[in-house]
Coordinates of C-alpha atoms in Angstrom, one line a residue:
Q1 CA 0.0 0.0 0.0
V2 CA 1.4 3.4 -1.0
H3 CA 1.3 6.2 1.5
L4 CA 3.3 9.3 2.1
V5 CA 4.2 11.0 5.4
E6 CA 5.2 14.7 5.4
S7 CA 7.2 16.4 8.1
G8 CA 9.2 19.5 8.7
G9 CA 6.7 22.3 8.8
G10 CA 6.5 25.0 11.4
L11 CA 6.6 28.6 12.2
V12 CA 9.5 30.6 10.7
Q13 CA 10.3 34.3 10.4
P14 CA 10.5 36.0 7.0
G15 CA 13.8 35.3 5.4
G16 CA 14.2 32.0 7.2
S17 CA 14.5 28.4 6.0
L18 CA 12.7 25.1 6.4
R19 CA 13.2 21.7 4.9
L20 CA 10.1 19.6 4.3
S21 CA 10.4 15.8 4.1
C22 CA 8.1 13.4 2.3
R23 CA 8.8 9.8 3.2
V24 CA 7.3 7.4 0.7
Y25 CA 6.1 3.9 1.4
G26 CA 5.0 1.2 -1.0
T27 CA 6.9 2.5 -4.1
S28 CA 10.4 3.9 -4.8
V29 CA 11.1 7.6 -5.3
S30 CA 13.4 6.5 -8.1
I31 CA 10.5 5.3 -10.3
S32 CA 7.7 7.6 -9.2
A33 CA 7.3 11.3 -10.1
T34 CA 6.7 13.3 -7.0
G35 CA 5.5 16.8 -6.4
W36 CA 5.1 19.3 -3.6
Y37 CA 1.9 21.3 -3.6
R38 CA 0.5 23.9 -1.3
R39 CA -2.8 25.5 -0.4
A40 CA -3.1 28.8 1.3
P41 CA -6.3 30.0 3.0
G42 CA -8.8 31.1 0.4
K43 CA -6.6 30.1 -2.5
E44 CA -6.4 27.3 -5.0
R45 CA -3.9 24.5 -4.5
E46 CA -0.8 25.1 -6.6
L47 CA 2.1 23.0 -7.6
V48 CA 5.3 24.3 -6.0
A49 CA 7.9 21.9 -7.2
S50 CA 8.2 18.5 -8.9
I51 CA 10.8 15.9 -9.7
T52 CA 10.4 13.2 -12.4
S53 CA 11.6 9.6 -12.2
R54 CA 14.6 10.8 -14.3
G55 CA 15.4 13.5 -11.9
N56 CA 14.1 16.5 -13.9
T57 CA 12.8 19.2 -11.7
D58 CA 10.4 22.0 -12.2
Y59 CA 9.3 25.0 -10.0
A60 CA 6.5 27.5 -9.8
D61 CA 7.8 30.9 -10.8
S62 CA 7.0 32.2 -7.3
V63 CA 9.6 29.9 -5.7
K64 CA 12.3 29.7 -8.3
G65 CA 15.7 30.4 -6.9
R66 CA 14.4 29.9 -3.3
F67 CA 13.1 26.3 -3.2
T68 CA 14.9 23.1 -4.1
I69 CA 13.4 19.7 -4.5
A70 CA 15.6 16.6 -4.1
R71 CA 15.5 12.9 -3.5
D72 CA 17.3 10.6 -1.1
Y73 CA 17.1 7.0 -2.5
A74 CA 18.5 5.4 0.6
K75 CA 15.7 7.0 2.8
N76 CA 13.1 6.9 0.0
T77 CA 12.3 10.5 0.8
V78 CA 11.7 13.6 -1.3
Y79 CA 12.7 16.9 0.3
L80 CA 11.7 20.5 -0.3
Q81 CA 14.4 22.9 0.9
M82 CA 12.8 26.3 1.3
N83 CA 15.0 29.4 1.7
S84 CA 14.3 33.1 1.9
L85 CA 10.7 32.4 3.0
K86 CA 8.1 35.0 2.6
P87 CA 4.7 35.5 4.4
E88 CA 3.0 34.5 1.1
D89 CA 4.6 31.1 1.4
T90 CA 2.3 30.4 4.3
A91 CA 0.2 27.3 3.4
V92 CA -0.4 23.7 4.1
Y93 CA 2.2 21.8 2.0
H94 CA 1.4 18.3 0.6
C95 CA 3.4 15.9 -1.4
K96 CA 2.0 13.7 -4.0
T97 CA 3.3 10.7 -5.9
K98 CA 2.0 8.8 -8.8
Y99 CA 2.1 5.0 -8.9
K100 CA 0.4 2.7 -11.4
L101 CA -1.6 5.7 -12.8
K102 CA -3.0 6.5 -9.4
D103 CA -2.2 9.6 -7.3
Y104 CA -1.3 9.3 -3.6
W105 CA -1.2 12.2 -1.2
G106 CA 0.3 12.8 2.2
Q107 CA -1.6 14.4 5.1
G108 CA 0.1 17.7 4.8
T109 CA 2.3 19.9 6.9
Q110 CA 1.7 23.5 7.9
V111 CA 4.2 26.2 7.1
T112 CA 3.7 29.6 8.6
V113 CA 6.0 32.5 7.8
S114 CA 5.4 35.4 10.2
S115 CA 7.3 37.7 12.4

């Protein structure tokens, strides 16, 4: 059974950093495309960053140069390193992976950027 567990969210001041983790169970991060999404209050969910099975990455314009998505094969985990955080980055962050044509989502982790 595929399931994902996110961690690493919290409260951080503007300009600070956080690293989110998405531990994947039931499939390998080396063969499954994975993405980080976020949903801010009153806004639509948006794709923040993604990484394909081949390791190709893509980012939303709003986070380019600040966020980095990466994989750790040994830990079967996908990370989202977030630097230079802004108040508008405040949201619940979810990871999603695709396995055998089906999407699997984690439970989400709250990120709050505030002074």
